[in-house]
PDB file of C-alpha atoms in Angstrom:
ATOM      1  CA  ALA A   9      -5.612  32.173 -26.992  1.00  0.00           C
ATOM      2  CA  GLU A  10      -1.870  30.782 -27.311  1.00  0.00           C
ATOM      3  CA  HIS A  11      -1.719  28.561 -24.386  1.00  0.00           C
ATOM      4  CA  GLN A  12      -5.385  27.152 -23.900  1.00  0.00           C
ATOM      5  CA  LEU A  13      -6.057  24.864 -20.610  1.00  0.00           C
ATOM      6  CA  SER A  14      -8.765  22.509 -20.906  1.00  0.00           C
ATOM      7  CA  LEU A  15     -11.742  23.455 -17.367  1.00  0.00           C
ATOM      8  CA  ALA A  16     -10.379  20.761 -15.411  1.00  0.00           C
ATOM      9  CA  VAL A  17      -6.711  21.874 -15.889  1.00  0.00           C
ATOM     10  CA  LEU A  18      -7.705  25.400 -15.270  1.00  0.00           C
ATOM     11  CA  ALA A  19     -10.015  24.041 -12.198  1.00  0.00           C
ATOM     12  CA  GLU A  20      -6.750  23.020 -10.688  1.00  0.00           C
ATOM     13  CA  THR A  21      -4.188  25.755 -11.422  1.00  0.00           C
ATOM     14  CA  MET A  22      -6.698  28.242  -9.786  1.00  0.00           C
ATOM     15  CA  GLN A  23      -7.336  26.267  -6.750  1.00  0.00           C
ATOM     16  CA  ARG A  24      -3.461  25.966  -6.834  1.00  0.00           C
ATOM     17  CA  ALA A  25      -2.917  29.900  -7.256  1.00  0.00           C
ATOM     18  CA  ARG A  26      -5.000  30.243  -4.211  1.00  0.00           C
ATOM     19  CA  GLU A  27      -3.641  27.546  -1.980  1.00  0.00           C
ATOM     20  CA  VAL A  28      -0.468  29.737  -2.539  1.00  0.00           C
ATOM     21  CA  GLY A  29      -2.289  32.973  -2.504  1.00  0.00           C
ATOM     22  CA  LEU A  30      -2.017  34.063  -5.720  1.00  0.00           C
ATOM     23  CA  LEU A  31      -4.743  35.881  -7.575  1.00  0.00           C
ATOM     24  CA  THR A  32      -6.314  34.753 -11.051  1.00  0.00           C
ATOM     25  CA  ILE A  33      -6.974  36.290 -13.734  1.00  0.00           C
ATOM     26  CA  VAL A  34      -8.405  34.295 -16.912  1.00  0.00           C
ATOM     27  CA  CYS A  35      -9.279  34.663 -20.233  1.00  0.00           C
ATOM     28  CA  ALA A  36     -12.131  33.714 -22.284  1.00  0.00           C
ATOM     29  CA  ASP A  37     -13.375  33.904 -25.878  1.00  0.00           C
ATOM     30  CA  SER A  38     -17.109  32.953 -26.474  1.00  0.00           C
ATOM     31  CA  ASP A  39     -20.296  33.281 -24.427  1.00  0.00           C
ATOM     32  CA  ALA A  40     -20.181  29.423 -23.124  1.00  0.00           C
ATOM     33  CA  GLU A  41     -16.184  30.070 -22.031  1.00  0.00           C
ATOM     34  CA  CYS A  42     -17.404  33.211 -20.094  1.00  0.00           C
ATOM     35  CA  ARG A  43     -20.171  31.300 -17.808  1.00  0.00           C
ATOM     36  CA  ALA A  44     -17.966  27.993 -17.747  1.00  0.00           C
ATOM     37  CA  ILE A  45     -14.729  29.866 -16.486  1.00  0.00           C
ATOM     38  CA  ALA A  46     -16.914  32.403 -14.251  1.00  0.00           C
ATOM     39  CA  THR A  47     -18.246  29.509 -12.145  1.00  0.00           C
ATOM     40  CA  MET A  48     -14.925  28.751 -11.098  1.00  0.00           C
ATOM     41  CA  ALA A  49     -14.754  32.223  -9.279  1.00  0.00           C
ATOM     42  CA  PRO A  50     -11.731  33.543 -10.688  1.00  0.00           C
ATOM     43  CA  ASP A  51     -10.524  37.126  -9.345  1.00  0.00           C
ATOM     44  CA  ILE A  52     -10.602  38.972 -12.425  1.00  0.00           C
ATOM     45  CA  MET A  53     -11.988  37.741 -15.959  1.00  0.00           C
ATOM     46  CA  ILE A  54     -10.390  39.072 -19.817  1.00  0.00           C
ATOM     47  CA  CYS A  55     -13.286  38.814 -22.385  1.00  0.00           C
ATOM     48  CA  GLU A  56     -11.703  38.724 -25.518  1.00  0.00           C
ATOM     49  CA  PRO A  57     -12.869  37.170 -29.132  1.00  0.00           C
ATOM     50  CA  ALA A  58      -9.587  35.446 -29.907  1.00  0.00           C
ATOM     51  CA  ASN A  59     -10.003  36.492 -33.593  1.00  0.00           C
ATOM     52  CA  ASN A  60      -9.371  40.394 -32.314  1.00  0.00           C
ATOM     53  CA  ILE A  61      -6.177  39.676 -30.432  1.00  0.00           C
ATOM     54  CA  ALA A  62      -3.361  41.790 -31.260  1.00  0.00           C
ATOM     55  CA  THR A  63      -5.546  43.552 -34.049  1.00  0.00           C
ATOM     56  CA  ASP A  64      -6.810  47.052 -34.320  1.00  0.00           C
ATOM     57  CA  GLN A  65     -10.205  45.734 -33.984  1.00  0.00           C
ATOM     58  CA  MET A  66     -12.333  45.776 -30.627  1.00  0.00           C
ATOM     59  CA  ALA A  67     -14.837  43.748 -29.860  1.00  0.00           C
ATOM     60  CA  ALA A  68     -18.388  44.389 -30.897  1.00  0.00           C
ATOM     61  CA  GLY A  69     -20.786  46.513 -28.414  1.00  0.00           C
ATOM     62  CA  ASP A  70     -23.104  43.378 -27.944  1.00  0.00           C
ATOM     63  CA  TYR A  71     -20.258  41.172 -27.383  1.00  0.00           C
ATOM     64  CA  VAL A  72     -18.906  43.369 -24.296  1.00  0.00           C
ATOM     65  CA  GLU A  73     -21.949  43.834 -22.875  1.00  0.00           C
ATOM     66  CA  ARG A  74     -23.377  40.454 -23.370  1.00  0.00           C
ATOM     67  CA  THR A  75     -20.141  38.831 -21.950  1.00  0.00           C
ATOM     68  CA  THR A  76     -19.985  41.366 -19.240  1.00  0.00           C
ATOM     69  CA  ARG A  77     -23.581  40.483 -17.984  1.00  0.00           C
ATOM     70  CA  ILE A  78     -22.940  37.165 -18.332  1.00  0.00           C
ATOM     71  CA  VAL A  79     -19.836  36.670 -15.892  1.00  0.00           C
ATOM     72  CA  LYS A  80     -21.569  39.464 -13.617  1.00  0.00           C
ATOM     73  CA  GLN A  81     -24.960  37.404 -13.484  1.00  0.00           C
ATOM     74  CA  VAL A  82     -22.935  34.242 -12.261  1.00  0.00           C
ATOM     75  CA  ASP A  83     -20.698  36.107  -9.794  1.00  0.00           C
ATOM     76  CA  PRO A  84     -21.088  39.708  -9.152  1.00  0.00           C
ATOM     77  CA  GLY A  85     -17.331  39.971  -7.405  1.00  0.00           C
ATOM     78  CA  ILE A  86     -15.164  39.090 -10.646  1.00  0.00           C
ATOM     79  CA  LEU A  87     -13.443  41.906 -12.366  1.00  0.00           C
ATOM     80  CA  VAL A  88     -14.080  41.951 -16.060  1.00  0.00           C
ATOM     81  CA  ILE A  89     -11.999  43.449 -18.569  1.00  0.00           C
ATOM     82  CA  GLN A  90     -12.815  43.477 -21.713  1.00  0.00           C
ATOM     83  CA  GLY A  91      -9.685  43.155 -23.833  1.00  0.00           C
ATOM     84  CA  ALA A  92      -8.500  42.413 -27.870  1.00  0.00           C
ATOM     85  CA  GLY A  93      -8.150  45.119 -30.225  1.00  0.00           C
ATOM     86  CA  VAL A  94      -8.223  47.785 -27.673  1.00  0.00           C
ATOM     87  CA  THR A  95      -5.725  50.418 -29.057  1.00  0.00           C
ATOM     88  CA  THR A  96      -6.913  54.524 -28.078  1.00  0.00           C
ATOM     89  CA  GLY A  97      -8.460  55.962 -25.240  1.00  0.00           C
ATOM     90  CA  ALA A  98     -12.073  55.754 -26.729  1.00  0.00           C
ATOM     91  CA  ASP A  99     -11.886  51.838 -27.016  1.00  0.00           C
ATOM     92  CA  VAL A 100     -11.061  52.244 -23.328  1.00  0.00           C
ATOM     93  CA  ALA A 101     -13.580  54.822 -22.445  1.00  0.00           C
ATOM     94  CA  ARG A 102     -15.934  52.882 -24.691  1.00  0.00           C
ATOM     95  CA  ALA A 103     -15.271  49.265 -22.731  1.00  0.00           C
ATOM     96  CA  LEU A 104     -15.836  51.347 -19.236  1.00  0.00           C
ATOM     97  CA  ARG A 105     -19.283  53.070 -20.925  1.00  0.00           C
ATOM     98  CA  LEU A 106     -20.538  49.299 -22.006  1.00  0.00           C
ATOM     99  CA  GLY A 107     -19.775  47.416 -18.109  1.00  0.00           C
ATOM    100  CA  ALA A 108     -16.697  46.408 -18.218  1.00  0.00           C
ATOM    101  CA  ASP A 109     -14.122  47.160 -15.184  1.00  0.00           C
ATOM    102  CA  GLY A 110     -11.206  47.501 -17.111  1.00  0.00           C
ATOM    103  CA  SER A 111     -10.078  47.186 -20.473  1.00  0.00           C
ATOM    104  CA  GLY A 112      -6.801  45.591 -22.361  1.00  0.00           C
ATOM    105  CA  GLY A 113      -4.652  47.689 -24.499  1.00  0.00           C
ATOM    106  CA  THR A 114      -1.508  45.531 -24.400  1.00  0.00           C
ATOM    107  CA  SER A 115      -0.948  45.166 -28.065  1.00  0.00           C
ATOM    108  CA  GLY A 116      -2.251  48.511 -28.697  1.00  0.00           C
ATOM    109  CA  ILE A 117       0.466  50.220 -26.085  1.00  0.00           C
ATOM    110  CA  VAL A 118       3.276  48.088 -27.375  1.00  0.00           C
ATOM    111  CA  ARG A 119       2.911  48.314 -31.362  1.00  0.00           C
ATOM    112  CA  HIS A 120       2.557  52.347 -31.111  1.00  0.00           C
ATOM    113  CA  PRO A 121       5.040  54.300 -32.124  1.00  0.00           C
ATOM    114  CA  ASP A 122       4.314  57.037 -29.150  1.00  0.00           C
ATOM    115  CA  TRP A 123       3.967  54.128 -26.231  1.00  0.00           C
ATOM    116  CA  ARG A 124       4.010  56.907 -23.598  1.00  0.00           C
ATOM    117  CA  GLY A 125       1.561  59.120 -25.584  1.00  0.00           C
ATOM    118  CA  ILE A 126      -0.999  56.319 -26.089  1.00  0.00           C
ATOM    119  CA  LEU A 127      -0.959  55.379 -22.795  1.00  0.00           C
ATOM    120  CA  THR A 128      -1.200  58.269 -20.978  1.00  0.00           C
ATOM    121  CA  GLU A 129      -4.626  58.586 -23.475  1.00  0.00           C
ATOM    122  CA  MET A 130      -5.984  55.385 -22.022  1.00  0.00           C
ATOM    123  CA  LEU A 131      -5.247  56.276 -18.249  1.00  0.00           C
ATOM    124  CA  THR A 132      -7.005  59.623 -19.167  1.00  0.00           C
ATOM    125  CA  ALA A 133      -9.584  57.756 -20.164  1.00  0.00           C
ATOM    126  CA  ILE A 134     -10.137  55.536 -17.061  1.00  0.00           C
ATOM    127  CA  LYS A 135      -9.416  58.699 -15.155  1.00  0.00           C
ATOM    128  CA  GLN A 136     -12.646  60.825 -16.475  1.00  0.00           C
ATOM    129  CA  HIS A 137     -14.653  57.673 -16.631  1.00  0.00           C
ATOM    130  CA  THR A 138     -14.576  57.236 -12.976  1.00  0.00           C
ATOM    131  CA  THR A 139     -13.706  60.674 -11.296  1.00  0.00           C
ATOM    132  CA  PRO A 140     -16.979  62.156 -10.257  1.00  0.00           C
ATOM    133  CA  ASP A 141     -18.151  65.393 -12.094  1.00  0.00           C
ATOM    134  CA  GLU A 142     -17.056  68.464 -10.393  1.00  0.00           C
ATOM    135  CA  GLY A 143     -20.061  70.505 -12.149  1.00  0.00           C
ATOM    136  CA  GLY A 144     -22.956  68.569 -10.748  1.00  0.00           C
TER     137      GLY A 144
END
């Protein structure tokens, strides 16, 4: 959101990254941006409403589901991170439950008075989501 590139410049930048062996991680805000950028096949997309960045307000559930679906319909191989407003382990769990491959959390971690504790909470949510239930 702070340093937006035109789609043409983004395409050139992604091509150069591939040439030198770098993974590409690209942020998108709207459904249209998610679709357009997904056609460029980045390795990872971070879908996040710009107005939620660095807030305590995670994107609405329909946004998370819809933008993840849009990206996966274009290219199922793209990993989708849902970011913006992720401040708790419950937010991380929600993003994963709604179909994302991962979640953001940078502001939620660095602004938290107990950043180690909140990071542990977020990582625990990931582990609980990805660990098969031992009971059955």
